Amino acid sequence: MRKLSEEERKRRTRESMLRYIQKNKDKLTEYYRQYQQKNRDKLTENKRLYRQRKKEERNEYQRQYYQNNKEARIEYQRQYLQKNKDKINEYYRQHYQKNKDKLTENSRQYYQRKKEARIEYQRLYRQRKKEERKAYRRQYIQNTEDKQQASSRLYYQKNREKLIAYSRQYHRNNKEKRRAYDRQYRRDIKQGKLREAFYGCTFRTYGND
């Protein structure tokens, strides 16, 4: 039996694998589907970590590349500008001359948009501040009223007996005064010093009618 060459052995192995895959395609597909279903979270996490790692590697490569070539790039740009200064200036001059009206209009529209945006921002800012002040005043008034009511309730509760005693004393002190006034009022009516008019009104008369 002759010994197979490396190329022949690789070819036969590959053909054997392809035949196996072709023969067991449905079984392998189902196995792969079940594996994905079972390990979905793990595979998703692995994919996320892989992408994150690749992103970080790419960012680091770009950073290193930018850092390593920074001086060379600056020097190249400087030499290019120095060499082509007149050509570049002429290009921009022609471009401006050709598109002067369009550039002026674009500039005017840009500043108009900036102005309108600034005015709108100021309006919204003032509106927000106004609403904040109103809300603050409402809250302040509410807090003050709550404090005053609480203070009144506390004062009344604390001095309830004193206030009741004062009220009683006040009514006692003025009882005689009220009675004396009522007696004098009735006496004046009887003597004709006061006349009662219609609708419950009274008026004092002086001298003879």
mmCIF file with all atom_site columns, C-alpha atoms in Angstrom:
data_model
loop_
_atom_site.group_PDB
_atom_site.id
_atom_site.type_symbol
_atom_site.label_atom_id
_atom_site.label_alt_id
_atom_site.label_comp_id
_atom_site.label_asym_id
_atom_site.label_entity_id
_atom_site.label_seq_id
_atom_site.pdbx_PDB_ins_code
_atom_site.Cartn_x
_atom_site.Cartn_y
_atom_site.Cartn_z
_atom_site.occupancy
_atom_site.B_iso_or_equiv
_atom_site.pdbx_formal_charge
_atom_site.auth_seq_id
_atom_site.auth_comp_id
_atom_site.auth_asym_id
_atom_site.auth_atom_id
_atom_site.pdbx_PDB_model_num
ATOM 1   C CA . MET A 1 1   ? 0.000   0.000   0.000  1.00 0.00 ? 1   MET A CA 1
ATOM 2   C CA . ARG A 1 2   ? 1.496   3.222   -1.154 1.00 0.00 ? 2   ARG A CA 1
ATOM 3   C CA . LYS A 1 3   ? 1.898   6.139   1.234  1.00 0.00 ? 3   LYS A CA 1
ATOM 4   C CA . LEU A 1 4   ? -0.384  9.104   0.530  1.00 0.00 ? 4   LEU A CA 1
ATOM 5   C CA . SER A 1 5   ? 1.111   12.503  -0.051 1.00 0.00 ? 5   SER A CA 1
ATOM 6   C CA . GLU A 1 6   ? 0.217   15.426  2.193  1.00 0.00 ? 6   GLU A CA 1
ATOM 7   C CA . GLU A 1 7   ? -1.888  17.057  -0.513 1.00 0.00 ? 7   GLU A CA 1
ATOM 8   C CA . GLU A 1 8   ? -3.770  13.815  -1.217 1.00 0.00 ? 8   GLU A CA 1
ATOM 9   C CA . ARG A 1 9   ? -4.433  13.251  2.491  1.00 0.00 ? 9   ARG A CA 1
ATOM 10  C CA . LYS A 1 10  ? -5.801  16.800  2.900  1.00 0.00 ? 10  LYS A CA 1
ATOM 11  C CA . ARG A 1 11  ? -8.000  16.409  -0.186 1.00 0.00 ? 11  ARG A CA 1
ATOM 12  C CA . ARG A 1 12  ? -9.477  13.100  1.021  1.00 0.00 ? 12  ARG A CA 1
ATOM 13  C CA . THR A 1 13  ? -10.088 14.541  4.505  1.00 0.00 ? 13  THR A CA 1
ATOM 14  C CA . ARG A 1 14  ? -11.886 17.533  3.030  1.00 0.00 ? 14  ARG A CA 1
ATOM 15  C CA . GLU A 1 15  ? -14.033 15.343  0.764  1.00 0.00 ? 15  GLU A CA 1
ATOM 16  C CA . SER A 1 16  ? -14.896 13.096  3.690  1.00 0.00 ? 16  SER A CA 1
ATOM 17  C CA . MET A 1 17  ? -15.971 16.062  5.798  1.00 0.00 ? 17  MET A CA 1
ATOM 18  C CA . LEU A 1 18  ? -18.102 17.458  2.963  1.00 0.00 ? 18  LEU A CA 1
ATOM 19  C CA . ARG A 1 19  ? -19.827 14.071  2.499  1.00 0.00 ? 19  ARG A CA 1
ATOM 20  C CA . TYR A 1 20  ? -20.484 13.887  6.244  1.00 0.00 ? 20  TYR A CA 1
ATOM 21  C CA . ILE A 1 21  ? -21.948 17.394  6.309  1.00 0.00 ? 21  ILE A CA 1
ATOM 22  C CA . GLN A 1 22  ? -24.087 16.696  3.259  1.00 0.00 ? 22  GLN A CA 1
ATOM 23  C CA . LYS A 1 23  ? -25.358 13.439  4.725  1.00 0.00 ? 23  LYS A CA 1
ATOM 24  C CA . ASN A 1 24  ? -26.099 14.907  8.182  1.00 0.00 ? 24  ASN A CA 1
ATOM 25  C CA . LYS A 1 25  ? -27.132 18.405  7.127  1.00 0.00 ? 25  LYS A CA 1
ATOM 26  C CA . ASP A 1 26  ? -30.549 18.338  8.841  1.00 0.00 ? 26  ASP A CA 1
ATOM 27  C CA . LYS A 1 27  ? -29.147 16.830  12.020 1.00 0.00 ? 27  LYS A CA 1
ATOM 28  C CA . LEU A 1 28  ? -26.318 19.370  12.185 1.00 0.00 ? 28  LEU A CA 1
ATOM 29  C CA . THR A 1 29  ? -28.738 22.257  11.489 1.00 0.00 ? 29  THR A CA 1
ATOM 30  C CA . GLU A 1 30  ? -31.035 21.111  14.301 1.00 0.00 ? 30  GLU A CA 1
ATOM 31  C CA . TYR A 1 31  ? -28.089 20.684  16.678 1.00 0.00 ? 31  TYR A CA 1
ATOM 32  C CA . TYR A 1 32  ? -26.821 24.146  15.871 1.00 0.00 ? 32  TYR A CA 1
ATOM 33  C CA . ARG A 1 33  ? -30.334 25.628  16.323 1.00 0.00 ? 33  ARG A CA 1
ATOM 34  C CA . GLN A 1 34  ? -30.746 23.950  19.732 1.00 0.00 ? 34  GLN A CA 1
ATOM 35  C CA . TYR A 1 35  ? -27.261 25.051  20.753 1.00 0.00 ? 35  TYR A CA 1
ATOM 36  C CA . GLN A 1 36  ? -28.065 28.665  19.845 1.00 0.00 ? 36  GLN A CA 1
ATOM 37  C CA . GLN A 1 37  ? -31.392 28.461  21.673 1.00 0.00 ? 37  GLN A CA 1
ATOM 38  C CA . LYS A 1 38  ? -29.773 27.034  24.778 1.00 0.00 ? 38  LYS A CA 1
ATOM 39  C CA . ASN A 1 39  ? -26.800 29.431  24.781 1.00 0.00 ? 39  ASN A CA 1
ATOM 40  C CA . ARG A 1 40  ? -28.490 32.524  23.360 1.00 0.00 ? 40  ARG A CA 1
ATOM 41  C CA . ASP A 1 41  ? -27.616 34.833  26.268 1.00 0.00 ? 41  ASP A CA 1
ATOM 42  C CA . LYS A 1 42  ? -24.047 33.558  26.391 1.00 0.00 ? 42  LYS A CA 1
ATOM 43  C CA . LEU A 1 43  ? -23.588 33.939  22.630 1.00 0.00 ? 43  LEU A CA 1
ATOM 44  C CA . THR A 1 44  ? -25.106 37.442  22.719 1.00 0.00 ? 44  THR A CA 1
ATOM 45  C CA . GLU A 1 45  ? -22.777 38.439  25.533 1.00 0.00 ? 45  GLU A CA 1
ATOM 46  C CA . ASN A 1 46  ? -19.774 36.939  23.700 1.00 0.00 ? 46  ASN A CA 1
ATOM 47  C CA . LYS A 1 47  ? -20.738 38.852  20.568 1.00 0.00 ? 47  LYS A CA 1
ATOM 48  C CA . ARG A 1 48  ? -21.086 42.082  22.566 1.00 0.00 ? 48  ARG A CA 1
ATOM 49  C CA . LEU A 1 49  ? -17.695 41.528  24.231 1.00 0.00 ? 49  LEU A CA 1
ATOM 50  C CA . TYR A 1 50  ? -16.116 40.700  20.882 1.00 0.00 ? 50  TYR A CA 1
ATOM 51  C CA . ARG A 1 51  ? -17.451 43.894  19.298 1.00 0.00 ? 51  ARG A CA 1
ATOM 52  C CA . GLN A 1 52  ? -16.393 45.926  22.314 1.00 0.00 ? 52  GLN A CA 1
ATOM 53  C CA . ARG A 1 53  ? -12.897 44.460  22.183 1.00 0.00 ? 53  ARG A CA 1
ATOM 54  C CA . LYS A 1 54  ? -12.624 45.097  18.437 1.00 0.00 ? 54  LYS A CA 1
ATOM 55  C CA . LYS A 1 55  ? -13.833 48.660  18.881 1.00 0.00 ? 55  LYS A CA 1
ATOM 56  C CA . GLU A 1 56  ? -11.282 49.315  21.608 1.00 0.00 ? 56  GLU A CA 1
ATOM 57  C CA . GLU A 1 57  ? -8.511  47.728  19.490 1.00 0.00 ? 57  GLU A CA 1
ATOM 58  C CA . ARG A 1 58  ? -9.518  49.860  16.494 1.00 0.00 ? 58  ARG A CA 1
ATOM 59  C CA . ASN A 1 59  ? -9.639  53.041  18.584 1.00 0.00 ? 59  ASN A CA 1
ATOM 60  C CA . GLU A 1 60  ? -6.258  52.255  20.121 1.00 0.00 ? 60  GLU A CA 1
ATOM 61  C CA . TYR A 1 61  ? -4.763  51.532  16.684 1.00 0.00 ? 61  TYR A CA 1
ATOM 62  C CA . GLN A 1 62  ? -6.131  54.816  15.309 1.00 0.00 ? 62  GLN A CA 1
ATOM 63  C CA . ARG A 1 63  ? -4.859  56.701  18.346 1.00 0.00 ? 63  ARG A CA 1
ATOM 64  C CA . GLN A 1 64  ? -1.394  55.161  18.020 1.00 0.00 ? 64  GLN A CA 1
ATOM 65  C CA . TYR A 1 65  ? -1.369  55.750  14.263 1.00 0.00 ? 65  TYR A CA 1
ATOM 66  C CA . TYR A 1 66  ? -2.431  59.375  14.720 1.00 0.00 ? 66  TYR A CA 1
ATOM 67  C CA . GLN A 1 67  ? 0.148   59.904  17.475 1.00 0.00 ? 67  GLN A CA 1
ATOM 68  C CA . ASN A 1 68  ? 2.991   58.248  15.526 1.00 0.00 ? 68  ASN A CA 1
ATOM 69  C CA . ASN A 1 69  ? 2.225   60.135  12.316 1.00 0.00 ? 69  ASN A CA 1
ATOM 70  C CA . LYS A 1 70  ? 1.236   63.461  13.838 1.00 0.00 ? 70  LYS A CA 1
ATOM 71  C CA . GLU A 1 71  ? 4.534   65.236  13.200 1.00 0.00 ? 71  GLU A CA 1
ATOM 72  C CA . ALA A 1 72  ? 4.904   63.758  9.710  1.00 0.00 ? 72  ALA A CA 1
ATOM 73  C CA . ARG A 1 73  ? 1.327   64.768  8.789  1.00 0.00 ? 73  ARG A CA 1
ATOM 74  C CA . ILE A 1 74  ? 1.808   68.310  10.080 1.00 0.00 ? 74  ILE A CA 1
ATOM 75  C CA . GLU A 1 75  ? 5.057   68.636  8.145  1.00 0.00 ? 75  GLU A CA 1
ATOM 76  C CA . TYR A 1 76  ? 3.460   67.237  4.965  1.00 0.00 ? 76  TYR A CA 1
ATOM 77  C CA . GLN A 1 77  ? 0.535   69.681  5.247  1.00 0.00 ? 77  GLN A CA 1
ATOM 78  C CA . ARG A 1 78  ? 2.907   72.576  5.881  1.00 0.00 ? 78  ARG A CA 1
ATOM 79  C CA . GLN A 1 79  ? 5.044   71.716  2.833  1.00 0.00 ? 79  GLN A CA 1
ATOM 80  C CA . TYR A 1 80  ? 1.957   71.152  0.664  1.00 0.00 ? 80  TYR A CA 1
ATOM 81  C CA . LEU A 1 81  ? 0.500   74.511  1.609  1.00 0.00 ? 81  LEU A CA 1
ATOM 82  C CA . GLN A 1 82  ? 3.832   76.245  1.115  1.00 0.00 ? 82  GLN A CA 1
ATOM 83  C CA . LYS A 1 83  ? 4.308   74.646  -2.280 1.00 0.00 ? 83  LYS A CA 1
ATOM 84  C CA . ASN A 1 84  ? 0.746   75.242  -3.526 1.00 0.00 ? 84  ASN A CA 1
ATOM 85  C CA . LYS A 1 85  ? -0.016  78.501  -1.700 1.00 0.00 ? 85  LYS A CA 1
ATOM 86  C CA . ASP A 1 86  ? -0.603  80.566  -4.827 1.00 0.00 ? 86  ASP A CA 1
ATOM 87  C CA . LYS A 1 87  ? -2.679  77.841  -6.477 1.00 0.00 ? 87  LYS A CA 1
ATOM 88  C CA . ILE A 1 88  ? -4.853  77.401  -3.378 1.00 0.00 ? 88  ILE A CA 1
ATOM 89  C CA . ASN A 1 89  ? -5.346  81.151  -2.954 1.00 0.00 ? 89  ASN A CA 1
ATOM 90  C CA . GLU A 1 90  ? -6.309  81.473  -6.595 1.00 0.00 ? 90  GLU A CA 1
ATOM 91  C CA . TYR A 1 91  ? -8.756  78.576  -6.322 1.00 0.00 ? 91  TYR A CA 1
ATOM 92  C CA . TYR A 1 92  ? -10.492 80.131  -3.301 1.00 0.00 ? 92  TYR A CA 1
ATOM 93  C CA . ARG A 1 93  ? -10.534 83.556  -4.959 1.00 0.00 ? 93  ARG A CA 1
ATOM 94  C CA . GLN A 1 94  ? -12.193 82.144  -8.094 1.00 0.00 ? 94  GLN A CA 1
ATOM 95  C CA . HIS A 1 95  ? -14.566 80.061  -6.027 1.00 0.00 ? 95  HIS A CA 1
ATOM 96  C CA . TYR A 1 96  ? -15.622 83.089  -3.992 1.00 0.00 ? 96  TYR A CA 1
ATOM 97  C CA . GLN A 1 97  ? -15.973 85.267  -7.094 1.00 0.00 ? 97  GLN A CA 1
ATOM 98  C CA . LYS A 1 98  ? -18.042 82.607  -8.846 1.00 0.00 ? 98  LYS A CA 1
ATOM 99  C CA . ASN A 1 99  ? -20.283 81.859  -5.847 1.00 0.00 ? 99  ASN A CA 1
ATOM 100 C CA . LYS A 1 100 ? -20.237 85.310  -4.189 1.00 0.00 ? 100 LYS A CA 1
ATOM 101 C CA . ASP A 1 101 ? -24.021 85.809  -4.257 1.00 0.00 ? 101 ASP A CA 1
ATOM 102 C CA . LYS A 1 102 ? -24.709 82.271  -3.079 1.00 0.00 ? 102 LYS A CA 1
ATOM 103 C CA . LEU A 1 103 ? -22.135 82.492  -0.270 1.00 0.00 ? 103 LEU A CA 1
ATOM 104 C CA . THR A 1 104 ? -23.495 85.888  0.829  1.00 0.00 ? 104 THR A CA 1
ATOM 105 C CA . GLU A 1 105 ? -27.036 84.499  0.878  1.00 0.00 ? 105 GLU A CA 1
ATOM 106 C CA . ASN A 1 106 ? -25.904 81.405  2.785  1.00 0.00 ? 106 ASN A CA 1
ATOM 107 C CA . SER A 1 107 ? -24.110 83.633  5.294  1.00 0.00 ? 107 SER A CA 1
ATOM 108 C CA . ARG A 1 108 ? -27.201 85.849  5.650  1.00 0.00 ? 108 ARG A CA 1
ATOM 109 C CA . GLN A 1 109 ? -29.456 82.799  6.182  1.00 0.00 ? 109 GLN A CA 1
ATOM 110 C CA . TYR A 1 110 ? -26.999 81.323  8.672  1.00 0.00 ? 110 TYR A CA 1
ATOM 111 C CA . TYR A 1 111 ? -26.935 84.496  10.783 1.00 0.00 ? 111 TYR A CA 1
ATOM 112 C CA . GLN A 1 112 ? -30.713 84.813  10.464 1.00 0.00 ? 112 GLN A CA 1
ATOM 113 C CA . ARG A 1 113 ? -31.155 81.252  11.755 1.00 0.00 ? 113 ARG A CA 1
ATOM 114 C CA . LYS A 1 114 ? -28.723 81.932  14.594 1.00 0.00 ? 114 LYS A CA 1
ATOM 115 C CA . LYS A 1 115 ? -30.594 85.126  15.495 1.00 0.00 ? 115 LYS A CA 1
ATOM 116 C CA . GLU A 1 116 ? -33.994 83.380  15.467 1.00 0.00 ? 116 GLU A CA 1
ATOM 117 C CA . ALA A 1 117 ? -32.605 80.483  17.503 1.00 0.00 ? 117 ALA A CA 1
ATOM 118 C CA . ARG A 1 118 ? -31.141 82.943  20.040 1.00 0.00 ? 118 ARG A CA 1
ATOM 119 C CA . ILE A 1 119 ? -34.446 84.839  20.314 1.00 0.00 ? 119 ILE A CA 1
ATOM 120 C CA . GLU A 1 120 ? -36.389 81.597  20.733 1.00 0.00 ? 120 GLU A CA 1
ATOM 121 C CA . TYR A 1 121 ? -33.930 80.370  23.355 1.00 0.00 ? 121 TYR A CA 1
ATOM 122 C CA . GLN A 1 122 ? -34.243 83.656  25.282 1.00 0.00 ? 122 GLN A CA 1
ATOM 123 C CA . ARG A 1 123 ? -38.050 83.497  25.050 1.00 0.00 ? 123 ARG A CA 1
ATOM 124 C CA . LEU A 1 124 ? -38.152 79.926  26.341 1.00 0.00 ? 124 LEU A CA 1
ATOM 125 C CA . TYR A 1 125 ? -35.637 80.806  29.068 1.00 0.00 ? 125 TYR A CA 1
ATOM 126 C CA . ARG A 1 126 ? -37.727 83.789  30.238 1.00 0.00 ? 126 ARG A CA 1
ATOM 127 C CA . GLN A 1 127 ? -40.900 81.692  30.080 1.00 0.00 ? 127 GLN A CA 1
ATOM 128 C CA . ARG A 1 128 ? -39.307 78.936  32.146 1.00 0.00 ? 128 ARG A CA 1
ATOM 129 C CA . LYS A 1 129 ? -37.972 81.430  34.701 1.00 0.00 ? 129 LYS A CA 1
ATOM 130 C CA . LYS A 1 130 ? -41.386 83.123  34.919 1.00 0.00 ? 130 LYS A CA 1
ATOM 131 C CA . GLU A 1 131 ? -43.099 79.782  35.568 1.00 0.00 ? 131 GLU A CA 1
ATOM 132 C CA . GLU A 1 132 ? -40.439 78.887  38.143 1.00 0.00 ? 132 GLU A CA 1
ATOM 133 C CA . ARG A 1 133 ? -41.001 82.227  39.942 1.00 0.00 ? 133 ARG A CA 1
ATOM 134 C CA . LYS A 1 134 ? -44.774 81.693  39.925 1.00 0.00 ? 134 LYS A CA 1
ATOM 135 C CA . ALA A 1 135 ? -44.383 78.168  41.268 1.00 0.00 ? 135 ALA A CA 1
ATOM 136 C CA . TYR A 1 136 ? -41.956 79.435  43.922 1.00 0.00 ? 136 TYR A CA 1
ATOM 137 C CA . ARG A 1 137 ? -44.377 82.207  44.980 1.00 0.00 ? 137 ARG A CA 1
ATOM 138 C CA . ARG A 1 138 ? -47.302 79.769  45.122 1.00 0.00 ? 138 ARG A CA 1
ATOM 139 C CA . GLN A 1 139 ? -45.257 77.371  47.213 1.00 0.00 ? 139 GLN A CA 1
ATOM 140 C CA . TYR A 1 140 ? -44.010 80.202  49.452 1.00 0.00 ? 140 TYR A CA 1
ATOM 141 C CA . ILE A 1 141 ? -47.562 81.514  50.027 1.00 0.00 ? 141 ILE A CA 1
ATOM 142 C CA . GLN A 1 142 ? -48.824 78.001  50.676 1.00 0.00 ? 142 GLN A CA 1
ATOM 143 C CA . ASN A 1 143 ? -46.011 77.333  53.145 1.00 0.00 ? 143 ASN A CA 1
ATOM 144 C CA . THR A 1 144 ? -46.609 80.712  54.849 1.00 0.00 ? 144 THR A CA 1
ATOM 145 C CA . GLU A 1 145 ? -50.356 80.077  55.140 1.00 0.00 ? 145 GLU A CA 1
ATOM 146 C CA . ASP A 1 146 ? -49.725 76.583  56.449 1.00 0.00 ? 146 ASP A CA 1
ATOM 147 C CA . LYS A 1 147 ? -47.278 77.998  59.009 1.00 0.00 ? 147 LYS A CA 1
ATOM 148 C CA . GLN A 1 148 ? -49.691 80.752  60.035 1.00 0.00 ? 148 GLN A CA 1
ATOM 149 C CA . GLN A 1 149 ? -52.583 78.321  60.394 1.00 0.00 ? 149 GLN A CA 1
ATOM 150 C CA . ALA A 1 150 ? -50.416 75.901  62.322 1.00 0.00 ? 150 ALA A CA 1
ATOM 151 C CA . SER A 1 151 ? -49.144 78.775  64.487 1.00 0.00 ? 151 SER A CA 1
ATOM 152 C CA . SER A 1 152 ? -52.734 79.978  65.137 1.00 0.00 ? 152 SER A CA 1
ATOM 153 C CA . ARG A 1 153 ? -53.900 76.462  65.982 1.00 0.00 ? 153 ARG A CA 1
ATOM 154 C CA . LEU A 1 154 ? -50.916 75.981  68.268 1.00 0.00 ? 154 LEU A CA 1
ATOM 155 C CA . TYR A 1 155 ? -51.461 79.378  69.921 1.00 0.00 ? 155 TYR A CA 1
ATOM 156 C CA . TYR A 1 156 ? -55.166 78.642  70.451 1.00 0.00 ? 156 TYR A CA 1
ATOM 157 C CA . GLN A 1 157 ? -54.477 75.165  71.807 1.00 0.00 ? 157 GLN A CA 1
ATOM 158 C CA . LYS A 1 158 ? -51.784 76.509  74.094 1.00 0.00 ? 158 LYS A CA 1
ATOM 159 C CA . ASN A 1 159 ? -53.859 79.493  75.364 1.00 0.00 ? 159 ASN A CA 1
ATOM 160 C CA . ARG A 1 160 ? -57.374 78.050  75.034 1.00 0.00 ? 160 ARG A CA 1
ATOM 161 C CA . GLU A 1 161 ? -58.231 78.411  78.725 1.00 0.00 ? 161 GLU A CA 1
ATOM 162 C CA . LYS A 1 162 ? -56.812 81.958  78.824 1.00 0.00 ? 162 LYS A CA 1
ATOM 163 C CA . LEU A 1 163 ? -58.784 83.021  75.738 1.00 0.00 ? 163 LEU A CA 1
ATOM 164 C CA . ILE A 1 164 ? -62.040 81.547  77.082 1.00 0.00 ? 164 ILE A CA 1
ATOM 165 C CA . ALA A 1 165 ? -61.497 83.244  80.474 1.00 0.00 ? 165 ALA A CA 1
ATOM 166 C CA . TYR A 1 166 ? -60.709 86.573  78.711 1.00 0.00 ? 166 TYR A CA 1
ATOM 167 C CA . SER A 1 167 ? -63.872 86.314  76.590 1.00 0.00 ? 167 SER A CA 1
ATOM 168 C CA . ARG A 1 168 ? -66.020 85.609  79.619 1.00 0.00 ? 168 ARG A CA 1
ATOM 169 C CA . GLN A 1 169 ? -64.425 88.489  81.557 1.00 0.00 ? 169 GLN A CA 1
ATOM 170 C CA . TYR A 1 170 ? -64.950 90.841  78.590 1.00 0.00 ? 170 TYR A CA 1
ATOM 171 C CA . HIS A 1 171 ? -68.662 89.962  78.375 1.00 0.00 ? 171 HIS A CA 1
ATOM 172 C CA . ARG A 1 172 ? -69.048 90.365  82.148 1.00 0.00 ? 172 ARG A CA 1
ATOM 173 C CA . ASN A 1 173 ? -67.309 93.766  82.103 1.00 0.00 ? 173 ASN A CA 1
ATOM 174 C CA . ASN A 1 174 ? -69.480 95.066  79.282 1.00 0.00 ? 174 ASN A CA 1
ATOM 175 C CA . LYS A 1 175 ? -72.762 93.599  80.464 1.00 0.00 ? 175 LYS A CA 1
ATOM 176 C CA . GLU A 1 176 ? -73.641 96.590  82.619 1.00 0.00 ? 176 GLU A CA 1
ATOM 177 C CA . LYS A 1 177 ? -72.548 99.021  79.885 1.00 0.00 ? 177 LYS A CA 1
ATOM 178 C CA . ARG A 1 178 ? -74.853 97.321  77.355 1.00 0.00 ? 178 ARG A CA 1
ATOM 179 C CA . ARG A 1 179 ? -77.762 97.359  79.831 1.00 0.00 ? 179 ARG A CA 1
ATOM 180 C CA . ALA A 1 180 ? -77.175 101.053 80.641 1.00 0.00 ? 180 ALA A CA 1
ATOM 181 C CA . TYR A 1 181 ? -77.079 101.884 76.922 1.00 0.00 ? 181 TYR A CA 1
ATOM 182 C CA . ASP A 1 182 ? -80.326 99.969  76.302 1.00 0.00 ? 182 ASP A CA 1
ATOM 183 C CA . ARG A 1 183 ? -82.042 101.772 79.213 1.00 0.00 ? 183 ARG A CA 1
ATOM 184 C CA . GLN A 1 184 ? -80.886 105.166 77.926 1.00 0.00 ? 184 GLN A CA 1
ATOM 185 C CA . TYR A 1 185 ? -82.010 104.257 74.378 1.00 0.00 ? 185 TYR A CA 1
ATOM 186 C CA . ARG A 1 186 ? -85.516 103.325 75.558 1.00 0.00 ? 186 ARG A CA 1
ATOM 187 C CA . ARG A 1 187 ? -85.692 106.444 77.762 1.00 0.00 ? 187 ARG A CA 1
ATOM 188 C CA . ASP A 1 188 ? -84.751 108.673 74.822 1.00 0.00 ? 188 ASP A CA 1
ATOM 189 C CA . ILE A 1 189 ? -87.444 107.113 72.670 1.00 0.00 ? 189 ILE A CA 1
ATOM 190 C CA . LYS A 1 190 ? -90.028 107.592 75.399 1.00 0.00 ? 190 LYS A CA 1
ATOM 191 C CA . GLN A 1 191 ? -89.049 111.221 75.872 1.00 0.00 ? 191 GLN A CA 1
ATOM 192 C CA . GLY A 1 192 ? -89.199 111.928 72.142 1.00 0.00 ? 192 GLY A CA 1
ATOM 193 C CA . LYS A 1 193 ? -85.501 112.506 71.710 1.00 0.00 ? 193 LYS A CA 1
ATOM 194 C CA . LEU A 1 194 ? -85.374 109.609 69.222 1.00 0.00 ? 194 LEU A CA 1
ATOM 195 C CA . ARG A 1 195 ? -88.118 108.837 66.726 1.00 0.00 ? 195 ARG A CA 1
ATOM 196 C CA . GLU A 1 196 ? -88.455 105.508 64.986 1.00 0.00 ? 196 GLU A CA 1
ATOM 197 C CA . ALA A 1 197 ? -89.073 105.811 61.282 1.00 0.00 ? 197 ALA A CA 1
ATOM 198 C CA . PHE A 1 198 ? -90.202 103.174 58.832 1.00 0.00 ? 198 PHE A CA 1
ATOM 199 C CA . TYR A 1 199 ? -87.987 100.235 57.846 1.00 0.00 ? 199 TYR A CA 1
ATOM 200 C CA . GLY A 1 200 ? -86.360 100.107 61.270 1.00 0.00 ? 200 GLY A CA 1
ATOM 201 C CA . CYS A 1 201 ? -84.416 103.378 60.843 1.00 0.00 ? 201 CYS A CA 1
ATOM 202 C CA . THR A 1 202 ? -84.058 105.856 63.722 1.00 0.00 ? 202 THR A CA 1
ATOM 203 C CA . PHE A 1 203 ? -82.934 109.450 63.877 1.00 0.00 ? 203 PHE A CA 1
ATOM 204 C CA . ARG A 1 204 ? -82.472 112.006 66.678 1.00 0.00 ? 204 ARG A CA 1
ATOM 205 C CA . THR A 1 205 ? -84.534 115.189 66.712 1.00 0.00 ? 205 THR A CA 1
ATOM 206 C CA . TYR A 1 206 ? -83.643 118.494 68.303 1.00 0.00 ? 206 TYR A CA 1
ATOM 207 C CA . GLY A 1 207 ? -86.134 121.140 69.602 1.00 0.00 ? 207 GLY A CA 1
ATOM 208 C CA . ASN A 1 208 ? -89.818 121.294 68.736 1.00 0.00 ? 208 ASN A CA 1
ATOM 209 C CA . ASP A 1 209 ? -91.408 119.711 65.685 1.00 0.00 ? 209 ASP A CA 1
#
